Amino acid sequence: MKKSILMSALIILLLSGNIWALEYAGGNIHGFISQGYLDSSDNNFLADTHSGTFQFREMGINYSREILSGLRGGFQLFSRDLGDIGNNEIEIDWAYLDYNYRKWLGVRLGKMKTPMGFYNETRDFDISRVNVFLPQGVYNEGWRDSFTAKTGVGIYGKIPMNQLGDLKYQAQVGEMDIEEDGGIAKFTDGQTHSTTLDFDVDTTYAAELQWETPLPGLRIGVSGNWFDYDHYFSTNDTTYWRNRTEQAFWIGAGITPEEWAFLAGMGFLPPVPTTYEEYQAYGVDMIGLRIEMPVENYYYILSAEFVWGDLTLAAEFAQDEIEYKMMAPLPYGTLIERKFKFEGYYYSAAYRFTEWFELGTYYSVFYPDCTDKEGYETQRIYDVPREINWSKDTCLSARFDINQNWILKIEGHSIDGLAVMYIIDQDKNKDESLDVDKDWNLFAFKLTYTF
Amino acid sequence: MNFKVPKKQSQLLLACIVFIVMLVLTSGAYAEVVFVANKTVPIEQVSAREIRDIFIGEQVKWKNGKRIVLVVLMGTDIHKEFTKKYTRKTSSQFFTYWRSLIFTGKGVFPMSFDTEEELISFVANTEGAIGYVSSGTKTDNVKTIKVTD
């Protein structure tokens, strides 16, 4: 019902000609609706893109108004569909009260956008950039649902530093949403051959410093996000976890098969177990277990942007230190305990040639585990192609501003590596191996109406 | 040195000079941005940095605590000159910037008018309003704000 009301309201607006904002009860209503098309040469990028898909749409509508001098309130409803992410479910994108006490201090209360690099806060809003997809090395599309907003309290402000420019800051504390059918779940489910059951997210923190330098158009920033969560999943891929039962048995036994065989030869132990049924008889069975995975994240982004007339240059570097354990309800508990970093960066350039035409390009690199950039370790642990551990994406985008309401974007990607897509979305060969190609292309088309 | 220009050529030269002078004067008329505010606004002059903070929505209140009401002339030559000189943005960047604020809940788009007369009338009748017009526009019912470097 809610979905059809939102859709109907947006369609009426689409048909009502060239408009810019609606007014209601002293405030303004704005919105957008976009429909895209994705097609990839080989692999599936978040949806069934290999066959070409229109499952790529976004809608949003917001209302905000000034309540008192310096006090503003508003909310935005948002829905998106990208393969099986979002599924057009309407959610509150942001809803908060904002009190601007002075230029150097403001307070926000409610669900607000998270500062995470220069472009995270505006990523749901297509018209803010030339690209269809932000560089995936820093702005992973699958994790967008979780990283885009926090519910809690935040402070912000701008401190003038005279000849040294201005320093802007933001700090937030609150909760973030991690959905059972979202990108983080899909990523883990694919790698661990499991199905996510639940997430339990602790309080999260975010902060950003942005220096607007004395050189006009140059800004430099650093932002950080700190969040912990417990991820619960079920080991229901019987083929994979049947094989892992042997591994779990020997971790639990605390001795090697050779040592067991020696002791068995001395008559101290029964014969060495070698089959799934024998491991099961010792109470070790990895199939259908509820695994608890506590995850700690320390996520940092360094950003730089230079705007010179119609030219915009940008570069960002992101690193996430991740610590996790996989704990099973077995006598010895911990199966895996790992600490690693993911790393991503990009360089981009965009130039607006006319009021209606802009061209942009970027080169984006992403390593989900930069201690294993070649992917050999990941391949050994999770039985996945090693190309899953890197992605090098060259992108070219064209944006056409048809008028102030309509924009059209066309974009091509040439990608080496599989890190920006999910294992779970890929087709399989007859022998159950993944049908993926290391070098692949992605084409994106998107038409957006904004008012 | 006796240097004579034929009559026809001298007329053409004169016409060219007049055209260039007119062009310079005309473009000069568009290029001069004058800030105008409602008479209740408690300032007579501001720095260029302050005017930038005001028009990019980072300063939302006057010193007396009253809210700032922004007024712009989207789509005009004076708007292009204003954004370039006072906000360090092109007019399309200014538009995109404000849309980004709107869609993240950080701001409400400034009131926009098509003509300077409409803008002056709105500013004159709205407490806390500030906008800009090109020099030469009648500003009887509003106060002009001087911008210092």
GROMACS .gro file of N, CA, C and O in nm, chain A residues 362-421:
model
  240
  362TYR      N    1   3.693   0.738  -1.388
  362TYR     CA    2   3.771   0.704  -1.269
  362TYR      C    3   3.839   0.569  -1.285
  362TYR      O    4   3.799   0.487  -1.368
  363TYR      N    5   3.943   0.550  -1.203
  363TYR     CA    6   4.009   0.421  -1.193
  363TYR      C    7   4.003   0.382  -1.046
  363TYR      O    8   4.052   0.455  -0.959
  364SER      N    9   3.939   0.271  -1.018
  364SER     CA   10   3.912   0.233  -0.880
  364SER      C   11   3.966   0.094  -0.852
  364SER      O   12   3.946   0.001  -0.929
  365VAL      N   13   4.034   0.081  -0.737
  365VAL     CA   14   4.094  -0.048  -0.700
  365VAL      C   15   4.040  -0.090  -0.564
  365VAL      O   16   4.022  -0.008  -0.475
  366PHE      N   17   4.011  -0.219  -0.550
  366PHE     CA   18   3.957  -0.270  -0.424
  366PHE      C   19   4.019  -0.405  -0.392
  366PHE      O   20   4.021  -0.495  -0.475
  367TYR      N   21   4.073  -0.416  -0.269
  367TYR     CA   22   4.123  -0.543  -0.218
  367TYR      C   23   4.045  -0.577  -0.090
  367TYR      O   24   4.065  -0.511   0.012
  368PRO      N   25   3.958  -0.677  -0.090
  368PRO     CA   26   3.882  -0.710   0.031
  368PRO      C   27   3.972  -0.761   0.144
  368PRO      O   28   3.933  -0.758   0.260
  369ASP      N   29   4.091  -0.811   0.109
  369ASP     CA   30   4.186  -0.854   0.212
  369ASP      C   31   4.325  -0.818   0.160
  369ASP      O   32   4.383  -0.891   0.080
  370CYS      N   33   4.377  -0.704   0.207
  370CYS     CA   34   4.502  -0.659   0.146
  370CYS      C   35   4.623  -0.732   0.201
  370CYS      O   36   4.736  -0.709   0.159
  371THR      N   37   4.602  -0.825   0.296
  371THR     CA   38   4.713  -0.913   0.336
  371THR      C   39   4.723  -1.031   0.239
  371THR      O   40   4.815  -1.111   0.245
  372ASP      N   41   4.626  -1.041   0.149
  372ASP     CA   42   4.622  -1.154   0.055
  372ASP      C   43   4.575  -1.102  -0.082
  372ASP      O   44   4.472  -1.145  -0.133
  373LYS      N   45   4.651  -1.008  -0.138
  373LYS     CA   46   4.607  -0.941  -0.261
  373LYS      C   47   4.600  -1.036  -0.380
  373LYS      O   48   4.526  -1.011  -0.475
  374GLU      N   49   4.676  -1.145  -0.376
  374GLU     CA   50   4.672  -1.242  -0.487
  374GLU      C   51   4.561  -1.346  -0.466
  374GLU      O   52   4.532  -1.425  -0.555
  375GLY      N   53   4.506  -1.350  -0.346
  375GLY     CA   54   4.389  -1.436  -0.320
  375GLY      C   55   4.417  -1.581  -0.288
  375GLY      O   56   4.324  -1.660  -0.272
  376TYR      N   57   4.544  -1.621  -0.274
  376TYR     CA   58   4.574  -1.764  -0.251
  376TYR      C   59   4.519  -1.815  -0.117
  376TYR      O   60   4.465  -1.924  -0.108
  377GLU      N   61   4.534  -1.732  -0.013
  377GLU     CA   62   4.489  -1.772   0.121
  377GLU      C   63   4.337  -1.783   0.126
  377GLU      O   64   4.282  -1.879   0.182
  378THR      N   65   4.270  -1.685   0.067
  378THR     CA   66   4.124  -1.687   0.064
  378THR      C   67   4.073  -1.809  -0.014
  378THR      O   68   3.977  -1.875   0.026
  379GLN      N   69   4.140  -1.839  -0.123
  379GLN     CA   70   4.103  -1.956  -0.203
  379GLN      C   71   4.116  -2.084  -0.119
  379GLN      O   72   4.030  -2.171  -0.123
  380ARG      N   73   4.223  -2.091  -0.040
  380ARG     CA   74   4.248  -2.211   0.041
  380ARG      C   75   4.142  -2.225   0.152
  380ARG      O   76   4.087  -2.334   0.173
  381ILE      N   77   4.113  -2.112   0.220
  381ILE     CA   78   4.020  -2.120   0.334
  381ILE      C   79   3.876  -2.142   0.288
  381ILE      O   80   3.803  -2.224   0.342
  382TYR      N   81   3.834  -2.064   0.188
  382TYR     CA   82   3.691  -2.063   0.154
  382TYR      C   83   3.656  -2.137   0.025
  382TYR      O   84   3.540  -2.140  -0.015
  383ASP      N   85   3.756  -2.190  -0.044
  383ASP     CA   86   3.730  -2.266  -0.166
  383ASP      C   87   3.657  -2.179  -0.270
  383ASP      O   88   3.553  -2.216  -0.324
  384VAL      N   89   3.712  -2.059  -0.294
  384VAL     CA   90   3.656  -1.966  -0.394
  384VAL      C   91   3.768  -1.927  -0.491
  384VAL      O   92   3.887  -1.943  -0.460
  385PRO      N   93   3.735  -1.876  -0.610
  385PRO     CA   94   3.840  -1.834  -0.703
  385PRO      C   95   3.923  -1.722  -0.640
  385PRO      O   96   3.869  -1.634  -0.573
  386ARG      N   97   4.054  -1.724  -0.664
  386ARG     CA   98   4.139  -1.623  -0.598
  386ARG      C   99   4.115  -1.483  -0.653
  386ARG      O  100   4.144  -1.384  -0.587
  387GLU      N  101   4.055  -1.472  -0.773
  387GLU     CA  102   4.024  -1.341  -0.831
  387GLU      C  103   3.922  -1.263  -0.749
  387GLU      O  104   3.901  -1.145  -0.770
  388ILE      N  105   3.859  -1.333  -0.654
  388ILE     CA  106   3.761  -1.267  -0.568
  388ILE      C  107   3.831  -1.166  -0.477
  388ILE      O  108   3.767  -1.084  -0.412
  389ASN      N  109   3.963  -1.170  -0.471
  389ASN     CA  110   4.036  -1.082  -0.379
  389ASN      C  111   4.089  -0.954  -0.440
  389ASN      O  112   4.168  -0.885  -0.377
  390TRP      N  113   4.050  -0.922  -0.563
  390TRP     CA  114   4.086  -0.790  -0.614
  390TRP      C  115   3.984  -0.745  -0.719
  390TRP      O  116   3.912  -0.827  -0.777
  391SER      N  117   3.985  -0.614  -0.742
  391SER     CA  118   3.902  -0.557  -0.847
  391SER      C  119   3.969  -0.427  -0.892
  391SER      O  120   4.003  -0.342  -0.810
  392LYS      N  121   3.990  -0.414  -1.023
  392LYS     CA  122   4.050  -0.293  -1.079
  392LYS      C  123   3.958  -0.245  -1.189
  392LYS      O  124   3.946  -0.311  -1.293
  393ASP      N  125   3.892  -0.134  -1.162
  393ASP     CA  126   3.778  -0.091  -1.244
  393ASP      C  127   3.811   0.042  -1.315
  393ASP      O  128   3.840   0.142  -1.249
  394THR      N  129   3.806   0.041  -1.447
  394THR     CA  130   3.820   0.166  -1.524
  394THR      C  131   3.682   0.203  -1.576
  394THR      O  132   3.617   0.122  -1.643
  395CYS      N  133   3.640   0.324  -1.544
  395CYS     CA  134   3.502   0.363  -1.573
  395CYS      C  135   3.498   0.494  -1.654
  395CYS      O  136   3.577   0.585  -1.631
  396LEU      N  137   3.406   0.499  -1.748
  396LEU     CA  138   3.380   0.622  -1.823
  396LEU      C  139   3.231   0.651  -1.819
  396LEU      O  140   3.149   0.563  -1.850
  397SER      N  141   3.194   0.773  -1.779
  397SER     CA  142   3.052   0.807  -1.763
  397SER      C  143   3.018   0.933  -1.841
  397SER      O  144   3.097   1.027  -1.847
  398ALA      N  145   2.898   0.935  -1.897
  398ALA     CA  146   2.846   1.056  -1.962
  398ALA      C  147   2.713   1.090  -1.898
  398ALA      O  148   2.630   1.003  -1.873
  399ARG      N  149   2.696   1.218  -1.868
  399ARG     CA  150   2.572   1.263  -1.804
  399ARG      C  151   2.509   1.371  -1.890
  399ARG      O  152   2.575   1.467  -1.932
  400PHE      N  153   2.380   1.357  -1.916
  400PHE     CA  154   2.306   1.456  -1.996
  400PHE      C  155   2.195   1.516  -1.910
  400PHE      O  156   2.105   1.444  -1.867
  401ASP      N  157   2.202   1.645  -1.884
  401ASP     CA  158   2.096   1.714  -1.811
  401ASP      C  159   1.994   1.762  -1.914
  401ASP      O  160   2.012   1.869  -1.974
  402ILE      N  161   1.890   1.685  -1.931
  402ILE     CA  162   1.792   1.717  -2.034
  402ILE      C  163   1.721   1.848  -1.999
  402ILE      O  164   1.700   1.934  -2.084
  403ASN      N  165   1.683   1.862  -1.876
  403ASN     CA  166   1.636   1.991  -1.821
  403ASN      C  167   1.661   1.984  -1.670
  403ASN      O  168   1.731   1.894  -1.625
  404GLN      N  169   1.605   2.076  -1.593
  404GLN     CA  170   1.640   2.076  -1.451
  404GLN      C  171   1.577   1.957  -1.376
  404GLN      O  172   1.615   1.928  -1.263
  405ASN      N  173   1.484   1.888  -1.438
  405ASN     CA  174   1.421   1.773  -1.374
  405ASN      C  175   1.477   1.638  -1.420
  405ASN      O  176   1.484   1.544  -1.343
  406TRP      N  177   1.512   1.629  -1.547
  406TRP     CA  178   1.550   1.500  -1.603
  406TRP      C  179   1.701   1.490  -1.630
  406TRP      O  180   1.759   1.581  -1.689
  407ILE      N  181   1.762   1.379  -1.588
  407ILE     CA  182   1.899   1.353  -1.629
  407ILE      C  183   1.911   1.208  -1.680
  407ILE      O  184   1.840   1.119  -1.634
  408LEU      N  185   2.004   1.191  -1.772
  408LEU     CA  186   2.030   1.061  -1.830
  408LEU      C  187   2.180   1.033  -1.815
  408LEU      O  188   2.262   1.121  -1.842
  409LYS      N  189   2.211   0.912  -1.769
  409LYS     CA  190   2.353   0.875  -1.754
  409LYS      C  191   2.380   0.745  -1.829
  409LYS      O  192   2.298   0.652  -1.824
  410ILE      N  193   2.495   0.742  -1.894
  410ILE     CA  194   2.540   0.622  -1.963
  410ILE      C  195   2.682   0.595  -1.916
  410ILE      O  196   2.765   0.688  -1.911
  411GLU      N  197   2.710   0.470  -1.881
  411GLU     CA  198   2.839   0.441  -1.818
  411GLU      C  199   2.892   0.304  -1.859
  411GLU      O  200   2.816   0.208  -1.870
  412GLY      N  201   3.022   0.297  -1.881
  412GLY     CA  202   3.086   0.169  -1.912
  412GLY      C  203   3.200   0.140  -1.815
  412GLY      O  204   3.272   0.232  -1.776
  413HIS      N  205   3.214   0.013  -1.777
  413HIS     CA  206   3.322  -0.029  -1.686
  413HIS      C  207   3.400  -0.142  -1.751
  413HIS      O  208   3.340  -0.234  -1.809
  414SER      N  209   3.531  -0.136  -1.739
  414SER     CA  210   3.615  -0.248  -1.777
  414SER      C  211   3.685  -0.294  -1.648
  414SER      O  212   3.758  -0.217  -1.587
  415ILE      N  213   3.657  -0.417  -1.607
  415ILE     CA  214   3.698  -0.459  -1.472
  415ILE      C  215   3.785  -0.584  -1.477
  415ILE      O  216   3.753  -0.682  -1.545
  416ASP      N  217   3.895  -0.578  -1.401
  416ASP     CA  218   3.982  -0.694  -1.382
  416ASP      C  219   3.962  -0.740  -1.238
  416ASP      O  220   3.988  -0.665  -1.145
  417GLY      N  221   3.914  -0.862  -1.219
  417GLY     CA  222   3.892  -0.913  -1.083
  417GLY      C  223   3.745  -0.917  -1.046
  417GLY      O  224   3.660  -0.859  -1.115
  418LEU      N  225   3.716  -0.986  -0.935
  418LEU     CA  226   3.577  -1.015  -0.900
  418LEU      C  227   3.535  -0.957  -0.765
  418LEU      O  228   3.425  -0.986  -0.717
  419ALA      N  229   3.620  -0.874  -0.704
  419ALA     CA  230   3.593  -0.835  -0.565
  419ALA      C  231   3.469  -0.751  -0.546
  419ALA      O  232   3.414  -0.748  -0.436
  420VAL      N  233   3.422  -0.682  -0.648
  420VAL     CA  234   3.306  -0.593  -0.627
  420VAL      C  235   3.173  -0.666  -0.643
  420VAL      O  236   3.067  -0.606  -0.628
  421MET      N  237   3.177  -0.795  -0.674
  421MET     CA  238   3.051  -0.868  -0.689
  421MET      C  239   3.042  -0.977  -0.584
  421MET      O  240   3.138  -1.002  -0.512
   0.00000   0.00000   0.00000
